[in-house]
JSON list of C-alpha atoms and ligand atoms in Angstrom, two decimals:
[
{"chain": "A", "resi": 22, "resn": "MET", "atom": "CA", "xyz": [0.03, 0.03, 0.04]},
{"chain": "A", "resi": 23, "resn": "PRO", "atom": "CA", "xyz": [1.32, 3.34, -0.84]},
{"chain": "A", "resi": 24, "resn": "SER", "atom": "CA", "xyz": [1.45, 5.85, 1.94]},
{"chain": "A", "resi": 25, "resn": "ARG", "atom": "CA", "xyz": [-1.21, 8.41, 1.77]},
{"chain": "A", "resi": 26, "resn": "LYS", "atom": "CA", "xyz": [0.48, 11.74, 0.78]},
{"chain": "A", "resi": 27, "resn": "LYS", "atom": "CA", "xyz": [-0.72, 14.87, 2.50]},
{"chain": "A", "resi": 28, "resn": "TYR", "atom": "CA", "xyz": [-1.94, 17.55, 0.08]},
{"chain": "A", "resi": 29, "resn": "LYS", "atom": "CA", "xyz": [-3.08, 20.16, 2.46]},
{"chain": "A", "resi": 30, "resn": "TYR", "atom": "CA", "xyz": [-2.60, 21.53, 6.07]},
{"chain": "A", "resi": 31, "resn": "ASN", "atom": "CA", "xyz": [-5.27, 20.74, 8.64]},
{"chain": "A", "resi": 32, "resn": "LYS", "atom": "CA", "xyz": [-7.26, 23.47, 10.32]},
{"chain": "A", "resi": 33, "resn": "LYS", "atom": "CA", "xyz": [-4.95, 23.73, 13.36]},
{"chain": "A", "resi": 34, "resn": "GLU", "atom": "CA", "xyz": [-1.86, 24.32, 11.19]},
{"chain": "A", "resi": 35, "resn": "LEU", "atom": "CA", "xyz": [-3.76, 26.80, 8.95]},
{"chain": "A", "resi": 36, "resn": "LYS", "atom": "CA", "xyz": [-4.91, 28.73, 12.16]},
{"chain": "A", "resi": 37, "resn": "LYS", "atom": "CA", "xyz": [-1.13, 28.95, 12.95]},
{"chain": "A", "resi": 38, "resn": "PHE", "atom": "CA", "xyz": [-0.14, 30.17, 9.57]},
{"chain": "A", "resi": 39, "resn": "ARG", "atom": "CA", "xyz": [-3.15, 32.63, 9.78]},
{"chain": "A", "resi": 40, "resn": "GLU", "atom": "CA", "xyz": [-1.64, 34.16, 12.97]},
{"chain": "A", "resi": 41, "resn": "LEU", "atom": "CA", "xyz": [1.70, 34.34, 11.37]},
{"chain": "A", "resi": 42, "resn": "ILE", "atom": "CA", "xyz": [0.44, 36.12, 8.29]},
{"chain": "A", "resi": 43, "resn": "LEU", "atom": "CA", "xyz": [-1.59, 38.50, 10.46]},
{"chain": "A", "resi": 44, "resn": "ALA", "atom": "CA", "xyz": [1.25, 39.47, 12.52]},
{"chain": "A", "resi": 45, "resn": "GLU", "atom": "CA", "xyz": [3.27, 39.91, 9.42]},
{"chain": "A", "resi": 46, "resn": "ARG", "atom": "CA", "xyz": [0.50, 42.07, 7.96]},
{"chain": "A", "resi": 47, "resn": "ASN", "atom": "CA", "xyz": [0.46, 44.28, 11.03]},
{"chain": "A", "resi": 48, "resn": "ARG", "atom": "CA", "xyz": [4.19, 44.85, 10.77]},
{"chain": "A", "resi": 49, "resn": "ILE", "atom": "CA", "xyz": [4.02, 45.72, 7.06]},
{"chain": "A", "resi": 50, "resn": "VAL", "atom": "CA", "xyz": [1.01, 48.10, 7.59]},
{"chain": "A", "resi": 51, "resn": "SER", "atom": "CA", "xyz": [2.83, 49.95, 10.31]},
{"chain": "A", "resi": 52, "resn": "GLU", "atom": "CA", "xyz": [5.91, 50.01, 8.22]},
{"chain": "A", "resi": 53, "resn": "LEU", "atom": "CA", "xyz": [3.90, 51.51, 5.23]},
{"chain": "A", "resi": 54, "resn": "GLY", "atom": "CA", "xyz": [2.59, 54.17, 7.65]},
{"chain": "A", "resi": 55, "resn": "ARG", "atom": "CA", "xyz": [6.09, 55.01, 8.67]},
{"chain": "A", "resi": 56, "resn": "ILE", "atom": "CA", "xyz": [7.35, 55.24, 5.06]},
{"chain": "A", "resi": 57, "resn": "ASN", "atom": "CA", "xyz": [4.32, 57.50, 4.09]},
{"chain": "A", "resi": 58, "resn": "ASN", "atom": "CA", "xyz": [5.28, 59.64, 6.96]},
{"chain": "A", "resi": 59, "resn": "GLU", "atom": "CA", "xyz": [8.93, 59.90, 5.74]},
{"chain": "A", "resi": 60, "resn": "ILE", "atom": "CA", "xyz": [7.69, 60.78, 2.28]},
{"chain": "A", "resi": 61, "resn": "LYS", "atom": "CA", "xyz": [5.46, 63.41, 3.58]},
{"chain": "A", "resi": 62, "resn": "ASN", "atom": "CA", "xyz": [8.32, 64.89, 5.76]},
{"chain": "A", "resi": 63, "resn": "ALA", "atom": "CA", "xyz": [10.54, 64.75, 2.77]},
{"chain": "A", "resi": 64, "resn": "SER", "atom": "CA", "xyz": [8.12, 66.73, 0.72]},
{"chain": "A", "resi": 65, "resn": "ASP", "atom": "CA", "xyz": [7.49, 69.20, 3.47]},
{"chain": "A", "resi": 66, "resn": "SER", "atom": "CA", "xyz": [11.17, 69.98, 4.31]},
{"chain": "A", "resi": 67, "resn": "GLY", "atom": "CA", "xyz": [11.78, 70.56, 0.50]},
{"chain": "A", "resi": 68, "resn": "SER", "atom": "CA", "xyz": [9.19, 73.24, 0.24]},
{"chain": "A", "resi": 69, "resn": "SER", "atom": "CA", "xyz": [9.42, 74.98, 3.72]},
{"chain": "A", "resi": 70, "resn": "GLY", "atom": "CA", "xyz": [12.46, 77.02, 2.92]},
{"chain": "A", "resi": 71, "resn": "SER", "atom": "CA", "xyz": [14.52, 75.70, 5.69]},
{"chain": "A", "resi": 72, "resn": "ASN", "atom": "CA", "xyz": [18.36, 76.02, 6.00]},
{"chain": "A", "resi": 73, "resn": "TYR", "atom": "CA", "xyz": [18.53, 73.00, 3.76]},
{"chain": "A", "resi": 74, "resn": "ALA", "atom": "CA", "xyz": [17.06, 74.96, 0.84]},
{"chain": "A", "resi": 75, "resn": "SER", "atom": "CA", "xyz": [20.44, 76.83, 0.27]},
{"chain": "A", "resi": 76, "resn": "HIS", "atom": "CA", "xyz": [22.15, 73.52, -0.15]},
{"chain": "A", "resi": 77, "resn": "LEU", "atom": "CA", "xyz": [21.13, 73.01, -3.73]},
{"chain": "A", "resi": 78, "resn": "ALA", "atom": "CA", "xyz": [23.92, 70.34, -4.19]},
{"chain": "A", "resi": 79, "resn": "ASP", "atom": "CA", "xyz": [21.77, 68.20, -1.78]},
{"chain": "A", "resi": 80, "resn": "SER", "atom": "CA", "xyz": [18.43, 68.51, -3.53]},
{"chain": "A", "resi": 81, "resn": "GLY", "atom": "CA", "xyz": [19.50, 65.65, -5.85]},
{"chain": "A", "resi": 82, "resn": "THR", "atom": "CA", "xyz": [19.97, 63.22, -3.07]},
{"chain": "A", "resi": 83, "resn": "ASP", "atom": "CA", "xyz": [16.78, 64.27, -1.38]},
{"chain": "A", "resi": 84, "resn": "GLY", "atom": "CA", "xyz": [14.92, 63.34, -4.56]},
{"chain": "A", "resi": 85, "resn": "MET", "atom": "CA", "xyz": [16.70, 60.14, -4.77]},
{"chain": "A", "resi": 86, "resn": "GLU", "atom": "CA", "xyz": [15.77, 59.47, -1.05]},
{"chain": "A", "resi": 87, "resn": "ARG", "atom": "CA", "xyz": [12.10, 60.17, -1.74]},
{"chain": "A", "resi": 88, "resn": "GLU", "atom": "CA", "xyz": [12.21, 57.96, -4.92]},
{"chain": "A", "resi": 89, "resn": "LYS", "atom": "CA", "xyz": [13.83, 55.11, -2.74]},
{"chain": "A", "resi": 90, "resn": "LEU", "atom": "CA", "xyz": [10.97, 55.59, -0.17]},
{"chain": "A", "resi": 91, "resn": "TYR", "atom": "CA", "xyz": [8.35, 55.41, -3.02]},
{"chain": "A", "resi": 92, "resn": "LEU", "atom": "CA", "xyz": [9.80, 52.13, -4.39]},
{"chain": "A", "resi": 93, "resn": "TYR", "atom": "CA", "xyz": [10.04, 50.79, -0.85]},
{"chain": "A", "resi": 94, "resn": "ALA", "atom": "CA", "xyz": [6.50, 51.66, -0.27]},
{"chain": "A", "resi": 95, "resn": "SER", "atom": "CA", "xyz": [5.23, 49.98, -3.51]},
{"chain": "A", "resi": 96, "resn": "GLN", "atom": "CA", "xyz": [7.29, 46.85, -2.68]},
{"chain": "A", "resi": 97, "resn": "GLU", "atom": "CA", "xyz": [5.66, 46.70, 0.74]},
{"chain": "A", "resi": 98, "resn": "GLY", "atom": "CA", "xyz": [2.39, 47.40, -0.94]},
{"chain": "A", "resi": 99, "resn": "ASP", "atom": "CA", "xyz": [2.77, 44.25, -3.18]},
{"chain": "A", "resi": 100, "resn": "TYR", "atom": "CA", "xyz": [3.84, 42.28, -0.16]},
{"chain": "A", "resi": 101, "resn": "LEU", "atom": "CA", "xyz": [0.74, 43.42, 1.75]},
{"chain": "A", "resi": 102, "resn": "ARG", "atom": "CA", "xyz": [-1.44, 42.27, -1.24]},
{"chain": "A", "resi": 103, "resn": "ALA", "atom": "CA", "xyz": [0.39, 38.89, -1.32]},
{"chain": "A", "resi": 104, "resn": "LEU", "atom": "CA", "xyz": [-0.23, 38.47, 2.29]},
{"chain": "A", "resi": 105, "resn": "ASP", "atom": "CA", "xyz": [-3.90, 39.26, 1.79]},
{"chain": "A", "resi": 106, "resn": "GLU", "atom": "CA", "xyz": [-4.09, 36.61, -0.92]},
{"chain": "A", "resi": 107, "resn": "ALA", "atom": "CA", "xyz": [-2.58, 34.10, 1.43]},
{"chain": "A", "resi": 108, "resn": "LEU", "atom": "CA", "xyz": [-5.13, 34.78, 3.99]},
{"chain": "A", "resi": 109, "resn": "GLU", "atom": "CA", "xyz": [-7.75, 34.33, 1.25]},
{"chain": "A", "resi": 110, "resn": "ARG", "atom": "CA", "xyz": [-6.20, 30.81, 0.41]},
{"chain": "A", "resi": 111, "resn": "ILE", "atom": "CA", "xyz": [-6.42, 29.93, 4.07]},
{"chain": "A", "resi": 112, "resn": "GLU", "atom": "CA", "xyz": [-10.20, 30.80, 4.13]},
{"chain": "A", "resi": 113, "resn": "ARG", "atom": "CA", "xyz": [-10.58, 28.51, 1.01]},
{"chain": "A", "resi": 114, "resn": "GLY", "atom": "CA", "xyz": [-8.43, 25.89, 2.67]},
{"chain": "A", "resi": 115, "resn": "ILE", "atom": "CA", "xyz": [-5.93, 25.63, -0.14]},
{"chain": "A", "resi": 116, "resn": "TYR", "atom": "CA", "xyz": [-3.27, 27.52, 1.63]},
{"chain": "A", "resi": 117, "resn": "GLY", "atom": "CA", "xyz": [0.23, 25.81, 1.33]},
{"chain": "A", "resi": 118, "resn": "LYS", "atom": "CA", "xyz": [-0.50, 24.02, -1.88]},
{"chain": "A", "resi": 119, "resn": "CYS", "atom": "CA", "xyz": [1.91, 24.76, -4.66]},
{"chain": "A", "resi": 120, "resn": "GLU", "atom": "CA", "xyz": [-0.03, 26.50, -7.48]},
{"chain": "A", "resi": 121, "resn": "SER", "atom": "CA", "xyz": [2.29, 24.96, -10.13]},
{"chain": "A", "resi": 122, "resn": "CYS", "atom": "CA", "xyz": [2.83, 21.22, -9.22]},
{"chain": "A", "resi": 123, "resn": "GLY", "atom": "CA", "xyz": [0.16, 20.86, -6.43]},
{"chain": "A", "resi": 124, "resn": "GLU", "atom": "CA", "xyz": [2.69, 19.69, -3.94]},
{"chain": "A", "resi": 125, "resn": "LEU", "atom": "CA", "xyz": [2.38, 20.82, -0.39]},
{"chain": "A", "resi": 126, "resn": "ILE", "atom": "CA", "xyz": [4.79, 23.65, 0.36]},
{"chain": "A", "resi": 127, "resn": "PRO", "atom": "CA", "xyz": [7.11, 22.61, 3.34]},
{"chain": "A", "resi": 128, "resn": "LYS", "atom": "CA", "xyz": [6.30, 24.37, 6.67]},
{"chain": "A", "resi": 129, "resn": "LYS", "atom": "CA", "xyz": [9.76, 25.41, 6.99]},
{"chain": "A", "resi": 130, "resn": "ARG", "atom": "CA", "xyz": [9.43, 27.50, 3.72]},
{"chain": "A", "resi": 131, "resn": "LEU", "atom": "CA", "xyz": [6.04, 28.91, 4.79]},
{"chain": "A", "resi": 132, "resn": "ASN", "atom": "CA", "xyz": [7.39, 29.98, 8.14]},
{"chain": "A", "resi": 133, "resn": "VAL", "atom": "CA", "xyz": [9.93, 32.12, 6.49]},
{"chain": "A", "resi": 134, "resn": "VAL", "atom": "CA", "xyz": [7.74, 33.29, 3.34]},
{"chain": "A", "resi": 135, "resn": "PRO", "atom": "CA", "xyz": [4.22, 33.04, 4.52]},
{"chain": "A", "resi": 136, "resn": "ALA", "atom": "CA", "xyz": [3.06, 34.52, 1.41]},
{"chain": "A", "resi": 137, "resn": "ALA", "atom": "CA", "xyz": [4.66, 31.82, -0.80]},
{"chain": "A", "resi": 138, "resn": "ARG", "atom": "CA", "xyz": [2.36, 30.41, -3.56]},
{"chain": "A", "resi": 139, "resn": "MET", "atom": "CA", "xyz": [4.73, 27.96, -5.05]},
{"chain": "A", "resi": 140, "resn": "CYS", "atom": "CA", "xyz": [7.29, 25.42, -3.61]},
{"chain": "A", "resi": 141, "resn": "ILE", "atom": "CA", "xyz": [10.92, 26.30, -3.89]},
{"chain": "A", "resi": 142, "resn": "VAL", "atom": "CA", "xyz": [11.48, 24.09, -7.00]},
{"chain": "A", "resi": 143, "resn": "CYS", "atom": "CA", "xyz": [8.61, 25.68, -8.96]},
{"chain": "A", "resi": 144, "resn": "GLN", "atom": "CA", "xyz": [9.56, 29.17, -7.71]},
{"chain": "A", "resi": 145, "resn": "THR", "atom": "CA", "xyz": [13.10, 28.75, -8.80]},
{"chain": "A", "resi": 146, "resn": "ASN", "atom": "CA", "xyz": [12.08, 27.40, -12.34]},
{"chain": "A", "resi": 147, "resn": "GLN", "atom": "CA", "xyz": [9.68, 30.40, -12.89]},
{"chain": "A", "resi": 148, "resn": "GLU", "atom": "CA", "xyz": [12.37, 32.74, -11.93]},
{"chain": "A", "resi": 149, "resn": "LYS", "atom": "CA", "xyz": [14.73, 31.18, -14.38]},
{"chain": "A", "resi": 150, "resn": "ASN", "atom": "CA", "xyz": [12.10, 31.18, -17.05]},
{"chain": "A", "resi": 151, "resn": "GLN", "atom": "CA", "xyz": [11.39, 34.96, -16.45]},
{"chain": "A", "resi": 152, "resn": "ARG", "atom": "CA", "xyz": [15.08, 35.72, -16.92]},
{"chain": "A", "resi": 153, "resn": "GLY", "atom": "CA", "xyz": [15.04, 34.02, -20.35]},
{"chain": "B", "resi": 6, "resn": "ZN", "atom": "ZN1", "xyz": [5.72, 23.28, -6.85]}
]
């Protein structure tokens, strides 16, 4: 008799993942709040005619800093969406299943990357394909 393979996590395991994702989600939400504040401050200090206004040489770096913050914010925003999708998969009871090969993604990986949609093998293959 072949051993019965496990294709999804049970309710208790899903509950733990859910807690993990919610904690991660909270962290990202507060992080996004912080970034948005920094962006706001960066714009404020640029227009308020402070001492820094005379340092024209620095204005380039300010712009770059702000751009970095925007990029960071959009990355965190993407991550937030990925976490929301993971929560949705938990609700549907399909969380932890690789979207490509249907194998169960190991707990070890999900604990590190709770928003993972694919097992490490499929993820690596996809990244290879995307690079061409
Ligand atoms: Zn896979």
